[in-house]
């Protein structure tokens, strides 16, 4: 009986759990073979798997490195110490040291990729979805800082250069037109001088776009000044613009050619002088035989200083505007011009001083005071200086010469004139477009040259951005109703007295539409 009880106690003692004070089982060796995938301690989830390279400092058996790619683990340790390795150009992108790797279940593709790389193959990559084409910018002409897209080498620049080619005058047509105009001009001058009239001292001064070399499309319009020397005159400003004057003679010698045009108050009658010259020209044209040249005289336009002649028949018709101008020398310019001609930074102080020594011209032109027209007034004209500035437009002497850098100043002026002409062709004289003329474009051109005086700001290679810059300035003038005369800054060519807001807004809207749609108006045929 005692032996049975002792045996039972020994059996119960063998089934007791060891106490915590008992010596722990020695840890498994690090070199021991790790358990197969999916095995291990009960409760260990799949997410417990470590990424290659995360076990560099592991000391616990639970953090032992995965057997998937031990070589990659070593490479990961070296990359962590030395920084990310550069990728070879053109190679397939692979995961970096900090990239998220696959979990245990997704680790098989990594081994397949490693095997494929050993064979020289590139692992498959998912191609990104194709991108939609970039939206067209609302403005066709980007600035020069916008890089290649803003350069004229783009579609817009090539398009503008193509338009300029269509605006160039053909040599043969120009030569024939100039020959006919010169023949008419010489005939008129010789006949006027031979008649011994008050205009016997008349001379010639070619002005306008043809003589400024900015004529576009066709050589069908010419402006010629018939100038007359005037003695010392006294100018009385007739309005606030500073452009219109009453003119009287300070010293009127007996038998002067201008005696018959003096009024009772001593002022020169502009209308009377223009009417007398017009009658003489009509008689000369009437006496010309049809075999010489077919010439007609247009009806007088109210307020216009020009006598318009037409040579030939449409569509080969040539228009010639004869403008009477009194030349005033040895006299300082009027006070209204004091703040004008700001060309010091553009053409230089020396050139400005040379211009200031040139004579001024006065043409018979009615001044307007609201709806009231003032007759017998004279307007200042600087056509001779404008022609010289356009021909010598660079702030360096070699600008646009054969051995110099070519600028796009004159090209931008041609494009703006062409844009205005095409809009008038499209809309006619509706919406007040007839109130805008090429002189507005020329004045804006001079102001733009002063704003950006350096030749490098008008490189021909930057034609598109330069034209955009020029148009932006012109639009600002329209929106602000302010375009100062280049020589008479007190004379605002866009004042509400001259151009109403509806007309300015319509032109501004049309120009913006053309800009945003890459000038479809240039597709119209002249």
XYZ file of C-alpha atoms in Angstrom:
526
model
C 0.000 0.000 0.000
C 2.818 2.467 0.879
C 4.596 1.602 -2.338
C 1.506 2.410 -4.385
C 1.122 5.883 -2.778
C 4.772 6.739 -3.430
C 4.384 5.799 -7.076
C 1.328 8.023 -7.452
C 3.236 10.992 -5.969
C 6.098 10.457 -8.410
C 3.636 10.387 -11.345
C 2.008 13.688 -10.260
C 5.395 15.364 -9.777
C 6.427 14.455 -13.294
C 3.389 16.338 -14.758
C 4.076 19.717 -13.009
C 4.983 22.810 -15.115
C 8.466 24.177 -14.349
C 8.506 27.332 -12.250
C 9.675 30.700 -13.638
C 12.746 30.475 -11.576
C 13.787 27.475 -13.541
C 16.584 27.888 -16.052
C 15.196 28.858 -19.543
C 15.803 26.779 -22.543
C 18.827 28.034 -24.402
C 17.910 30.097 -27.584
C 18.029 28.502 -30.960
C 21.208 29.206 -32.845
C 21.201 32.036 -35.474
C 22.767 29.617 -37.909
C 19.943 27.162 -37.525
C 17.833 26.586 -40.561
C 14.753 28.897 -40.445
C 11.329 27.379 -40.623
C 9.701 26.894 -43.970
C 7.248 29.582 -45.274
C 3.893 29.255 -43.577
C 5.350 27.431 -40.535
C 6.626 28.826 -37.270
C 5.021 29.861 -34.035
C 1.266 29.538 -33.784
C -0.513 32.882 -34.292
C 2.191 34.440 -36.488
C 0.325 36.237 -39.306
C 1.438 36.765 -42.850
C 1.906 40.439 -42.236
C 4.747 39.681 -39.835
C 7.092 39.065 -42.765
C 9.934 41.595 -43.030
C 10.935 43.478 -46.202
C 14.346 42.790 -47.693
C 16.841 44.990 -45.938
C 14.773 45.683 -42.787
C 16.527 43.021 -40.672
C 20.009 44.477 -40.681
C 20.134 44.798 -36.856
C 17.788 41.904 -36.000
C 18.778 39.792 -32.977
C 15.546 37.981 -32.263
C 14.644 34.726 -33.990
C 11.298 36.286 -34.846
C 13.114 39.039 -36.827
C 15.374 36.639 -38.685
C 15.892 37.568 -42.381
C 13.603 36.086 -44.931
C 15.193 33.357 -47.044
C 13.679 34.830 -50.263
C 16.643 36.949 -51.341
C 19.548 36.971 -48.887
C 21.795 38.571 -51.476
C 19.381 41.479 -51.818
C 19.412 41.911 -48.053
C 23.168 42.358 -48.169
C 22.850 44.792 -51.050
C 20.204 46.698 -49.118
C 22.572 47.138 -46.175
C 25.258 48.548 -48.447
C 22.762 50.875 -50.132
C 21.559 52.142 -46.771
C 25.103 53.055 -45.841
C 26.226 54.441 -49.182
C 22.977 56.107 -50.306
C 20.656 55.210 -53.152
C 22.358 53.845 -56.239
C 21.769 55.801 -59.458
C 19.529 54.192 -62.002
C 20.843 53.535 -65.464
C 19.268 55.521 -68.256
C 16.741 53.442 -70.112
C 16.626 50.636 -67.536
C 13.406 49.439 -66.063
C 12.613 51.177 -62.777
C 13.125 48.904 -59.754
C 12.277 49.349 -56.091
C 14.688 51.487 -54.142
C 15.836 50.887 -50.604
C 12.984 52.843 -49.190
C 10.334 51.507 -51.549
C 7.635 49.279 -50.171
C 8.275 45.632 -50.974
C 5.737 42.845 -51.281
C 4.316 40.973 -48.285
C 5.087 37.294 -47.869
C 2.344 36.247 -50.223
C 3.526 38.729 -52.855
C 7.209 37.943 -52.549
C 7.207 35.394 -55.368
C 7.194 38.041 -58.165
C 10.370 39.517 -56.689
C 12.144 36.142 -57.043
C 10.801 35.800 -60.582
C 12.045 39.294 -61.432
C 15.440 38.444 -59.962
C 15.578 35.317 -62.067
C 14.555 37.249 -65.168
C 17.251 39.851 -64.531
C 19.850 37.080 -64.223
C 18.796 35.919 -67.696
C 19.002 39.485 -69.061
C 15.239 40.027 -69.277
C 13.451 43.138 -68.047
C 10.584 42.678 -65.622
C 7.206 43.611 -66.959
C 5.935 47.013 -65.964
C 2.453 48.405 -66.183
C 2.219 51.039 -68.913
C 0.659 54.289 -67.717
C -2.574 55.354 -69.312
C -1.993 57.610 -72.335
C -2.231 61.335 -71.532
C -4.673 63.574 -73.253
C -3.123 66.259 -75.492
C -2.475 69.548 -73.678
C -5.171 72.133 -73.922
C -4.452 75.064 -76.213
C -3.505 78.134 -74.249
C -5.970 81.018 -74.463
C -3.205 83.195 -75.883
C -1.226 82.246 -78.962
C 1.802 84.360 -78.208
C 3.619 83.541 -75.024
C 6.198 85.806 -73.534
C 9.912 85.346 -74.039
C 10.291 83.842 -70.590
C 7.974 80.973 -71.425
C 10.717 78.996 -73.167
C 10.529 77.273 -76.510
C 6.753 77.399 -76.682
C 6.848 81.178 -76.544
C 9.460 81.533 -79.267
C 8.519 82.337 -82.803
C 9.963 78.995 -83.849
C 6.614 77.516 -82.842
C 3.499 77.312 -84.975
C 2.495 80.920 -84.237
C 5.863 82.360 -85.242
C 5.936 80.468 -88.532
C 2.376 81.560 -89.214
C 3.203 85.231 -88.683
C 6.247 84.978 -90.911
C 4.087 83.393 -93.605
C 1.632 86.282 -93.299
C 4.478 88.768 -93.668
C 5.520 87.105 -96.904
C 2.062 87.717 -98.348
C 2.301 91.396 -97.321
C 5.573 91.983 -99.142
C 5.309 94.149 -102.232
C 6.302 92.583 -105.520
C 9.227 94.334 -107.173
C 7.649 94.407 -110.619
C 4.312 95.787 -109.391
C 6.053 98.325 -107.167
C 8.288 99.511 -109.969
C 5.378 99.973 -112.378
C 3.239 101.760 -109.789
C 6.052 104.056 -108.688
C 6.797 104.956 -112.312
C 3.189 106.003 -112.943
C 2.973 107.971 -109.718
C 6.252 109.764 -110.369
C 5.095 110.658 -113.861
C 1.884 112.189 -112.509
C 3.728 113.997 -109.710
C 6.284 115.546 -112.064
C 3.553 116.635 -114.469
C 1.585 118.354 -111.745
C 4.577 120.156 -110.261
C 5.870 121.419 -113.597
C 2.420 122.637 -114.652
C 1.769 124.376 -111.319
C 5.102 126.179 -111.459
C 4.593 127.146 -115.108
C 1.235 128.811 -114.406
C 2.921 131.438 -112.225
C 0.289 131.086 -109.537
C 0.583 131.553 -105.777
C 1.962 128.021 -105.650
C 4.913 128.567 -107.977
C 7.400 127.877 -105.145
C 5.912 124.470 -104.479
C 8.199 121.503 -103.744
C 7.792 117.767 -103.168
C 8.086 115.668 -100.010
C 7.218 111.973 -100.148
C 5.503 110.754 -96.981
C 3.314 107.877 -95.907
C 3.738 104.132 -95.694
C 5.203 103.612 -99.167
C 8.082 105.993 -98.532
C 8.470 104.643 -94.990
C 8.786 101.095 -96.421
C 5.896 99.763 -94.342
C 3.357 99.577 -97.164
C 1.520 96.261 -97.170
C -0.264 94.053 -99.690
C -0.099 96.230 -102.823
C 1.529 99.479 -103.986
C -1.820 101.152 -104.556
C -1.686 104.119 -102.148
C 0.770 107.015 -102.155
C 0.957 110.212 -100.095
C 2.800 113.222 -101.491
C 3.230 116.560 -99.743
C 3.296 119.704 -101.873
C 5.259 121.978 -99.573
C 5.448 125.751 -99.699
C 7.965 127.876 -97.777
C 6.306 130.305 -95.396
C 7.796 133.443 -93.819
C 7.886 133.839 -90.066
C 4.457 133.013 -88.732
C 2.613 133.432 -85.484
C 0.668 130.434 -84.210
C -2.354 130.748 -81.967
C -3.542 127.533 -80.360
C -7.237 127.013 -81.035
C -8.036 124.143 -78.634
C -6.638 122.160 -75.720
C -5.104 119.430 -77.873
C -2.084 121.530 -78.873
C -2.240 120.169 -82.422
C -4.432 122.775 -84.165
C -3.604 126.449 -84.697
C -4.657 129.628 -86.349
C -1.762 130.977 -88.388
C -0.911 134.564 -89.247
C 2.170 136.163 -90.801
C 4.522 138.147 -88.567
C 6.157 139.955 -91.432
C 4.262 139.996 -94.650
C 6.340 141.404 -97.465
C 4.481 143.159 -100.254
C 3.608 140.913 -103.157
C 3.815 137.684 -101.158
C 2.277 134.590 -102.675
C 0.123 134.276 -99.568
C -1.446 137.766 -99.733
C -4.633 136.645 -101.451
C -5.299 134.057 -98.736
C -5.161 136.470 -95.788
C -8.399 137.160 -93.969
C -9.464 140.422 -92.372
C -8.062 139.398 -88.995
C -4.705 138.641 -90.605
C -4.942 134.842 -90.400
C -4.298 132.553 -93.324
C -7.463 130.937 -94.682
C -6.663 127.229 -94.853
C -9.848 126.351 -96.732
C -9.252 129.034 -99.352
C -5.705 127.865 -100.037
C -6.697 124.219 -100.349
C -9.605 125.109 -102.636
C -7.320 127.146 -104.944
C -4.765 124.312 -105.253
C -7.544 121.827 -105.912
C -8.904 123.849 -108.799
C -5.459 124.136 -110.402
C -4.925 120.361 -110.153
C -8.361 119.650 -111.644
C -7.553 121.834 -114.653
C -4.217 120.090 -115.187
C -5.801 116.646 -114.974
C -8.539 117.661 -117.381
C -5.957 118.811 -119.929
C -4.090 115.494 -119.812
C -4.802 113.229 -122.762
C -6.088 109.733 -122.196
C -3.101 108.348 -124.058
C -0.772 109.665 -121.369
C -2.571 108.335 -118.319
C -6.120 108.044 -117.101
C -6.414 110.249 -113.985
C -9.513 111.327 -112.058
C -10.021 113.629 -109.089
C -12.181 112.449 -106.173
C -14.843 114.631 -104.642
C -13.754 116.682 -101.704
C -14.053 114.952 -98.340
C -15.199 117.090 -95.451
C -12.319 117.914 -93.116
C -9.716 116.082 -95.184
C -6.479 117.932 -96.037
C -5.863 115.699 -99.068
C -6.677 116.081 -102.746
C -7.174 112.490 -103.881
C -6.302 111.456 -107.436
C -6.828 108.037 -108.974
C -4.729 106.504 -111.731
C -6.184 103.770 -113.916
C -9.255 101.636 -113.322
C -10.171 99.166 -110.585
C -8.843 96.716 -109.533
C -5.472 98.045 -110.720
C -6.311 101.540 -109.539
C -3.707 103.621 -107.708
C -4.719 106.267 -105.174
C -2.533 109.368 -104.748
C -3.195 111.863 -101.941
C -1.806 115.338 -102.570
C -1.414 117.260 -99.294
C -0.665 120.964 -99.108
C 1.810 121.847 -96.356
C 3.382 125.137 -95.282
C 7.002 124.758 -94.263
C 8.078 126.861 -91.272
C 11.838 127.211 -90.723
C 14.062 129.165 -88.346
C 11.463 128.981 -85.646
C 11.217 126.935 -82.471
C 8.566 124.283 -82.166
C 5.320 125.163 -80.335
C 5.180 124.730 -76.562
C 2.746 121.811 -76.900
C 5.589 119.678 -78.295
C 7.900 120.272 -75.334
C 7.189 116.938 -73.628
C 6.990 114.931 -76.848
C 9.546 113.028 -78.892
C 10.931 111.065 -75.920
C 13.558 109.202 -77.915
C 16.616 109.737 -75.704
C 16.838 106.072 -74.659
C 15.753 104.793 -78.046
C 17.543 106.844 -80.727
C 19.646 109.099 -78.510
C 19.836 112.744 -77.464
C 21.914 113.711 -80.467
C 19.298 112.422 -82.907
C 16.562 114.233 -81.004
C 18.482 117.488 -81.220
C 18.900 117.010 -84.966
C 15.156 116.504 -85.333
C 14.449 119.611 -83.313
C 16.419 121.674 -85.830
C 14.270 120.438 -88.709
C 11.362 122.565 -89.962
C 7.776 121.916 -88.972
C 4.881 121.635 -91.382
C 1.299 122.798 -91.077
C -1.475 121.232 -93.152
C -5.020 122.594 -93.631
C -7.135 120.503 -91.296
C -10.376 121.362 -89.502
C -10.353 121.213 -85.722
C -13.376 119.780 -83.928
C -14.860 121.062 -80.709
C -17.411 118.415 -79.958
C -19.751 118.542 -82.945
C -18.612 122.015 -83.958
C -16.058 122.153 -86.793
C -13.595 125.023 -86.770
C -12.575 126.064 -90.253
C -9.373 127.729 -91.388
C -7.273 125.893 -88.813
C -3.896 124.278 -89.410
C -2.587 121.086 -87.873
C 1.032 120.374 -87.037
C 2.631 117.647 -89.138
C 5.835 115.737 -88.461
C 5.615 113.306 -91.373
C 9.210 113.946 -92.449
C 10.556 113.008 -88.991
C 8.238 110.005 -88.707
C 9.577 108.694 -91.997
C 13.158 109.085 -90.800
C 12.472 107.340 -87.465
C 10.871 104.341 -89.162
C 13.698 104.011 -91.661
C 16.374 104.360 -88.935
C 14.533 102.589 -86.154
C 17.355 100.812 -84.293
C 19.128 102.097 -81.205
C 22.285 100.703 -82.792
C 23.485 101.851 -86.192
C 23.760 98.318 -87.554
C 20.189 97.264 -86.765
C 18.650 95.468 -89.768
C 21.716 96.138 -91.909
C 23.246 93.352 -93.968
C 25.912 92.727 -91.333
C 23.748 93.547 -88.335
C 21.108 91.840 -86.223
C 17.636 91.877 -87.725
C 14.804 93.212 -85.557
C 11.043 92.855 -86.021
C 9.863 96.402 -85.245
C 8.616 97.211 -88.735
C 7.177 93.718 -89.103
C 5.045 94.220 -85.987
C 3.770 97.516 -87.402
C 2.888 95.816 -90.687
C 1.016 93.052 -88.873
C -1.045 95.516 -86.824
C -1.916 97.539 -89.923
C -2.900 94.337 -91.706
C -5.024 93.258 -88.742
C -6.939 96.563 -88.781
C -7.411 96.357 -92.563
C -8.722 92.793 -92.383
C -11.174 93.675 -89.612
C -12.487 96.531 -91.733
C -12.809 94.158 -94.679
C -14.748 91.705 -92.532
C -17.072 94.178 -90.785
C -17.031 97.113 -93.197
C -17.500 100.484 -91.554
C -19.987 99.084 -89.068
C -19.415 99.411 -85.339
C -17.204 102.471 -85.811
C -14.178 100.727 -87.319
C -13.865 103.536 -89.863
C -12.712 105.779 -87.002
C -9.454 103.836 -86.729
C -6.657 104.404 -89.216
C -3.062 103.458 -89.895
C -1.845 106.572 -88.066
C -3.131 105.068 -84.819
C -1.018 101.985 -85.479
C 2.019 104.116 -86.312
C 1.646 106.222 -83.165
C 1.340 103.092 -81.024
C 4.433 101.775 -82.786
C 6.495 104.835 -81.809
C 5.298 104.639 -78.218
C 6.165 100.927 -78.078
C 9.676 101.628 -79.397
C 10.180 104.068 -76.536
C 8.857 101.571 -73.981
C 11.205 98.863 -75.269
C 14.143 100.807 -76.761
C 16.754 98.027 -76.971
C 17.215 96.122 -80.221
C 17.458 92.890 -78.219
C 13.844 93.417 -77.161
C 12.750 93.219 -80.820
C 14.711 90.282 -82.203
C 13.191 88.806 -85.338
C 13.534 85.350 -83.798
C 11.088 86.550 -81.113
C 8.535 87.849 -83.616
C 5.563 86.142 -81.972
C 6.214 87.379 -78.444
C 7.105 90.871 -79.716
C 3.886 91.139 -81.687
C 1.943 89.955 -78.648
C 3.679 92.602 -76.541
C 2.830 95.258 -79.121
C -0.812 94.156 -79.282
C -1.067 94.178 -75.484
C 0.050 97.800 -75.446
C -2.420 98.719 -78.199
C -5.233 97.016 -76.267
C -4.279 98.941 -73.129
C -4.561 102.165 -75.104
C -8.012 101.151 -76.336
C -9.261 100.093 -72.907
C -7.914 103.219 -71.213
C -9.017 105.531 -74.060
C -5.548 107.027 -74.142
C -3.084 107.089 -77.038
C -0.982 110.266 -76.846
C 0.350 111.833 -80.011
C 4.057 111.058 -80.193
C 5.097 114.673 -80.741
C 2.174 116.391 -78.970
C 1.415 114.375 -75.811
C -1.505 116.639 -74.882
C -3.298 115.435 -78.024
C -5.049 112.159 -77.149
C -5.881 110.259 -80.339
C -8.219 107.881 -78.448
C -10.135 110.525 -76.500
C -13.881 110.011 -76.176
C -14.419 113.145 -78.253
C -12.722 111.449 -81.201
C -13.594 107.762 -80.658
C -16.621 106.652 -78.656
C -16.476 103.862 -76.100
C -18.628 101.466 -78.153
C -16.208 101.612 -81.087
C -13.172 101.101 -78.834
C -14.807 98.182 -77.025
C -15.776 96.496 -80.277
C -12.259 96.738 -81.727
C -10.761 95.532 -78.445
C -13.090 92.525 -78.384
C -12.278 91.635 -81.990
C -8.518 91.837 -81.425
C -8.743 89.649 -78.312
C -10.747 87.086 -80.254
C -8.096 87.003 -82.967
C -5.312 86.580 -80.394
C -7.045 83.732 -78.578
C -7.797 81.888 -81.833
C -4.434 82.423 -83.537
C -5.608 85.096 -85.980
C -8.125 83.393 -88.264
C -8.668 86.841 -89.824
C -5.318 86.462 -91.582
C -6.836 83.694 -93.676
C -9.102 86.205 -95.434
C -8.076 87.272 -98.897
C -7.533 90.941 -99.554
